Short mmCIF file of C-alpha atoms and ligand atoms in Angstrom, two decimals:
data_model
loop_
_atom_site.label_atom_id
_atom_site.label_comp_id
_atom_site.label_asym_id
_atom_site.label_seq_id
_atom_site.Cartn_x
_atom_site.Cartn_y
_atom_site.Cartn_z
CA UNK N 1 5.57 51.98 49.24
CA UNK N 2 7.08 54.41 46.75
CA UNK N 3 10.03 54.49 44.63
CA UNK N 4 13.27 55.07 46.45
CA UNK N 5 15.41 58.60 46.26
CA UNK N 6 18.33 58.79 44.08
CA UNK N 7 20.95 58.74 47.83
CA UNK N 8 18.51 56.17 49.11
CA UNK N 9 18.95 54.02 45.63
CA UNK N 10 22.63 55.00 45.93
CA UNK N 11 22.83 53.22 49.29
CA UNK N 12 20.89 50.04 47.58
CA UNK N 13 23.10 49.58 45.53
CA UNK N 14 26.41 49.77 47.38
CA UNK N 15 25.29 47.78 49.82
CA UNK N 16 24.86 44.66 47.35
CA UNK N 17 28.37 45.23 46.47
CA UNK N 18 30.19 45.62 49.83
CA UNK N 19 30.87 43.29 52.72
CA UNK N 20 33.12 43.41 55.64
CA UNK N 21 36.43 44.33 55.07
CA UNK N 22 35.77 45.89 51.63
CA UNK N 23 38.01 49.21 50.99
CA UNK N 24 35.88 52.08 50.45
CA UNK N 25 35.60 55.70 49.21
CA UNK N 26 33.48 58.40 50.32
CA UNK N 27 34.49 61.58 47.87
CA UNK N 28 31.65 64.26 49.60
CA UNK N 29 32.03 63.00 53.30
CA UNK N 30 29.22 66.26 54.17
CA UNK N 31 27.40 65.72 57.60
CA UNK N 32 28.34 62.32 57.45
CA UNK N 33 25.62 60.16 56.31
CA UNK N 34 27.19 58.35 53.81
CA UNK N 35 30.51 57.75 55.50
CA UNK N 36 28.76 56.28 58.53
CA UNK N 37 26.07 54.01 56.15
CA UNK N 38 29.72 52.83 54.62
CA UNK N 39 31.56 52.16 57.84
CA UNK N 40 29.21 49.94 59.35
CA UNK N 41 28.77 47.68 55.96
CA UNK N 42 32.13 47.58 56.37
CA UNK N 43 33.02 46.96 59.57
CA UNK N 44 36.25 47.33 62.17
CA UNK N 45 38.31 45.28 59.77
CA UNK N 46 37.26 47.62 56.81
CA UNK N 47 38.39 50.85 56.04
CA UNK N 48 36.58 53.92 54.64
CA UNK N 49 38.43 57.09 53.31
CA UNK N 50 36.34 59.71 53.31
CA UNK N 51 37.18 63.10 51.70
CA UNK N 52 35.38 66.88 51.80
CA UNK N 53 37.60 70.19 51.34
CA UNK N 54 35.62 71.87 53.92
CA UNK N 55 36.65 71.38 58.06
CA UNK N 56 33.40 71.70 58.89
CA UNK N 57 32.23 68.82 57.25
CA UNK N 58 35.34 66.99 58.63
CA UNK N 59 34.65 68.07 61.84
CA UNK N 60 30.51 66.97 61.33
CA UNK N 61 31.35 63.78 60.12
CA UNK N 62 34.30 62.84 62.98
CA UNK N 63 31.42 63.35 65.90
CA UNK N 64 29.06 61.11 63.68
CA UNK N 65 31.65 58.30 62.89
CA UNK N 66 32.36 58.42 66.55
CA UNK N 67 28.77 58.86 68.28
CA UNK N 68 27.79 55.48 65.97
CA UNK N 69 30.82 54.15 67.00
CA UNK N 70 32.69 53.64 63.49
CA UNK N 71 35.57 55.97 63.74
CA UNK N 72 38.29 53.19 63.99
CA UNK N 73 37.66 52.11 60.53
CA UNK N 74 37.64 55.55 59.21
CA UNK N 75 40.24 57.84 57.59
CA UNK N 76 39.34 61.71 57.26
CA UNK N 77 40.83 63.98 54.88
CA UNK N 78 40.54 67.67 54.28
CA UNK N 79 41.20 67.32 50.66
CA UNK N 80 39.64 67.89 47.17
CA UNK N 81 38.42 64.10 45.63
CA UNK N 82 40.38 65.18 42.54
CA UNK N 83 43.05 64.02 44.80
CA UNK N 84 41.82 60.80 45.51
CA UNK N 85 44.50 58.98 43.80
CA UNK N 86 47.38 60.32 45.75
CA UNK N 87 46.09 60.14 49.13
CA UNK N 88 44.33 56.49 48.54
CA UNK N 89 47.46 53.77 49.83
CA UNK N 90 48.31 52.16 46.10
CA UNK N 91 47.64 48.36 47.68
CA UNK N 92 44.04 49.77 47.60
CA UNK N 93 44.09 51.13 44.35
CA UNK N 94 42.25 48.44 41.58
CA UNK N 95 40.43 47.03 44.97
CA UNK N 96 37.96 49.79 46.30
CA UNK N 97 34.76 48.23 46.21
CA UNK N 98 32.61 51.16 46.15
CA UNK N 99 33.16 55.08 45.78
CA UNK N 100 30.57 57.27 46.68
CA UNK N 101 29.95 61.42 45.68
CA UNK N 102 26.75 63.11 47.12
CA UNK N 103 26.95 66.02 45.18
CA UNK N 104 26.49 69.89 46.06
CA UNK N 105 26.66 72.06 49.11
CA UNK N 106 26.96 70.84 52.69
CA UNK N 107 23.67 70.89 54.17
CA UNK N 108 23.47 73.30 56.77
CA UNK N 109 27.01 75.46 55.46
CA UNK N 110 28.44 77.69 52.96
CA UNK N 111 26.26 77.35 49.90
CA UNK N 112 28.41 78.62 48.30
CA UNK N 113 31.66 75.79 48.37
CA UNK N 114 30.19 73.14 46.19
CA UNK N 115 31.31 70.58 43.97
CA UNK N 116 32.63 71.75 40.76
CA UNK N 117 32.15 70.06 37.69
CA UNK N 118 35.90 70.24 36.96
CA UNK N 119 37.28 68.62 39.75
CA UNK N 120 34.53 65.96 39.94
CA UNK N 121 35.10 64.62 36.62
CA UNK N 122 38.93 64.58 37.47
CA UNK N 123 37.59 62.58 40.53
CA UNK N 124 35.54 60.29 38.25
CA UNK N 125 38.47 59.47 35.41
CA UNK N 126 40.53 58.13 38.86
CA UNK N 127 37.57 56.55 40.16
CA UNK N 128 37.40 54.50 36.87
CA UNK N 129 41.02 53.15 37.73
CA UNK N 130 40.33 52.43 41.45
CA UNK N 131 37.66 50.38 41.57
CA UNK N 132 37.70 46.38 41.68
CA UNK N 133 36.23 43.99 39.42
CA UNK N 134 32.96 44.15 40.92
CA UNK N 135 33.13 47.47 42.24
CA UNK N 136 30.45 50.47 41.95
CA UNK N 137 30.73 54.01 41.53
CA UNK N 138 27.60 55.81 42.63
CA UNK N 139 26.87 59.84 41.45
CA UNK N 140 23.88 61.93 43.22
CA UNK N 141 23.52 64.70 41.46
CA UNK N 142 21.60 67.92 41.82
CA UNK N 143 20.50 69.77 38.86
CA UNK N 144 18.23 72.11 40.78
CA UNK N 145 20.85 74.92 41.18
CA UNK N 146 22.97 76.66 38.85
CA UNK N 147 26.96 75.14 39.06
CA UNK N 148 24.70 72.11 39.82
CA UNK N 149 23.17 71.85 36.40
CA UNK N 150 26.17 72.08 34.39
CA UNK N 151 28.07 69.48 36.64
CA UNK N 152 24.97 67.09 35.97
CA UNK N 153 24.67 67.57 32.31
CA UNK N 154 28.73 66.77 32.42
CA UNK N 155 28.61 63.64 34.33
CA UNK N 156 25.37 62.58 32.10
CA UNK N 157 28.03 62.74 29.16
CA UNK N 158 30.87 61.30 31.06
CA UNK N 159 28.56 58.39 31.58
CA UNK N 160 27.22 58.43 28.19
CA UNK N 161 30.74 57.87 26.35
CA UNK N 162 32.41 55.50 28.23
CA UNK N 163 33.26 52.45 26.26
CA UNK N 164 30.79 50.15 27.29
CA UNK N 165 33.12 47.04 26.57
CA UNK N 166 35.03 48.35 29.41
CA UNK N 167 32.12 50.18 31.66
CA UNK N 168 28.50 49.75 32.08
CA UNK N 169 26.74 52.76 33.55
CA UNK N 170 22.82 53.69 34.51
CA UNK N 171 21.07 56.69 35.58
CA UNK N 172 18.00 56.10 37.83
CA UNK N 173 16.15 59.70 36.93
CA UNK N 174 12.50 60.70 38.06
CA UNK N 175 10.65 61.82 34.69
CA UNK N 176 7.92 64.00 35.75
CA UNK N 177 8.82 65.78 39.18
CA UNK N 178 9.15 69.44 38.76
CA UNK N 179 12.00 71.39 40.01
CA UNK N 180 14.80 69.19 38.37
CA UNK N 181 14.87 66.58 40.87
CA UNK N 182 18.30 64.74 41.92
CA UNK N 183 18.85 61.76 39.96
CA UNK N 184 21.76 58.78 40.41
CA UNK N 185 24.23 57.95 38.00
CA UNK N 186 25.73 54.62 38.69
CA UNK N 187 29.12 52.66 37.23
CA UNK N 188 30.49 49.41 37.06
CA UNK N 189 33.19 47.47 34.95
CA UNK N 190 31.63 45.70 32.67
CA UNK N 191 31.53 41.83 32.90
CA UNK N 192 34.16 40.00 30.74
C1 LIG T 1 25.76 67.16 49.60
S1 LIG T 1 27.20 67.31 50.58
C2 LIG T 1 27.59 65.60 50.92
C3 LIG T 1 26.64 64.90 51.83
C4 LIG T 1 27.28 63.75 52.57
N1 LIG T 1 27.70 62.68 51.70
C5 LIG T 1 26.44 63.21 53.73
O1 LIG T 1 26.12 62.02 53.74
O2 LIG T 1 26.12 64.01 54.61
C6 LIG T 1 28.48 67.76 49.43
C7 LIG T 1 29.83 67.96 50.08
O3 LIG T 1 30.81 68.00 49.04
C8 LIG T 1 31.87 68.79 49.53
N2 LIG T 1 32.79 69.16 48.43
C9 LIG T 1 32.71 70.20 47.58
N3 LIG T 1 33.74 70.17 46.71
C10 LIG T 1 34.50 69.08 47.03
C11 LIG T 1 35.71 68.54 46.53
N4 LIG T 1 36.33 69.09 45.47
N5 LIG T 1 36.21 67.44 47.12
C12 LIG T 1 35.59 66.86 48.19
N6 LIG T 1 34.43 67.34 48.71
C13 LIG T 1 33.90 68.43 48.15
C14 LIG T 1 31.17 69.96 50.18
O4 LIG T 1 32.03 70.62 51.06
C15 LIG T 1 29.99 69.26 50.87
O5 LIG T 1 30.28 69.00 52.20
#
């Protein structure tokens, strides 16, 4: 037994706050992972947007959505998540129960396309409008690499200053593993 990772501890904790038929976000679709994990919590009478700027990651994602046999519930687009707002149908907007960013490079690509701290706080300001009542943001983050540090010290302060009468957030962060390890940042509304 051993402490989870910060995208396994992600996955925890969206999965206490979805059910079938939720509306759901996936704003670094990758390879996949995440967008499948969210489409069967969901279900068929779900729906999961997922969003990545690269086609490669579209493409990887499509064959896994379809191989685990998810891809109904599914909407793909090639598009950067500081977008999200405009391509997300408005009778979701104020309902998505979960939004999910897995930050970075895609695994296996182009190092060099990766999230950039810019757009991803854009992402995270209309995040904070589209979620539900009881809905969850998650944040991986990956200090480890250059444009990867500054993003994470910028969502760490993002976090940090949101009014907590309106939003509570946590950041689930190993202390003593070398190497700047990922770490979570998490966000809800906070309770009335
Ligand atoms: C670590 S990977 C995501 C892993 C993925 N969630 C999975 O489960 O396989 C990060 C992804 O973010 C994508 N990305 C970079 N900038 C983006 C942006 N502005 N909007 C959406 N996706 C972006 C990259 O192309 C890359 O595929």
């Amino acid at each position: 037994m051993s402490f989870p990772k910060a995208t396994e501890m992600a996955h925890e904790l969206v999965a206490k706050r979805i059910r079938k038929r939720s509306c759901v976000v996936d704003a670094t679709a990758g390879n996949g992972h995440d967008t499948v994990f969210l489409a069967e919590r969901v279900g068929p009478t779900g729906k999961v947007f997922a969003f990545d700027i690269q086609e490669a990651a579209i493409e990887a994602t499509r064959v896994r959505l379809e191989e685990a046999g998810h891809a109904t519930q599914a909407t793909l687009k090639m598009e950067s998540h500081e977008h999200l707002g405009a391509h997300l149908p408005k009778r979701h907007h104020g309902h998505v129960q979960a939004i999910m960013f897995n930050l970075g490079y895609l695994p296996g690509g182009d190092k060099s396309v990766t999230t950039r701290w810019d757009s991803t706080m854009a992402a995270l300001r209309t995040s904070l409008e589209l979620i539900s009542d009881s809905g969850i943001i998650t944040v991986t983050a990956y200090p480890g690499h250059r444009e990867g540090g500054e993003e994470a010290n910028a969502i760490v302060q993002f976090g940090r200053w949101l009014d907590p009468r309106e939003y509570r957030v946590l950041q689930y962060h190993f202390l003593n593993l070398t190497n700047d390890p990922p770490f979570l940042v998490a966000i809800e509304r906070a309770p009335e």
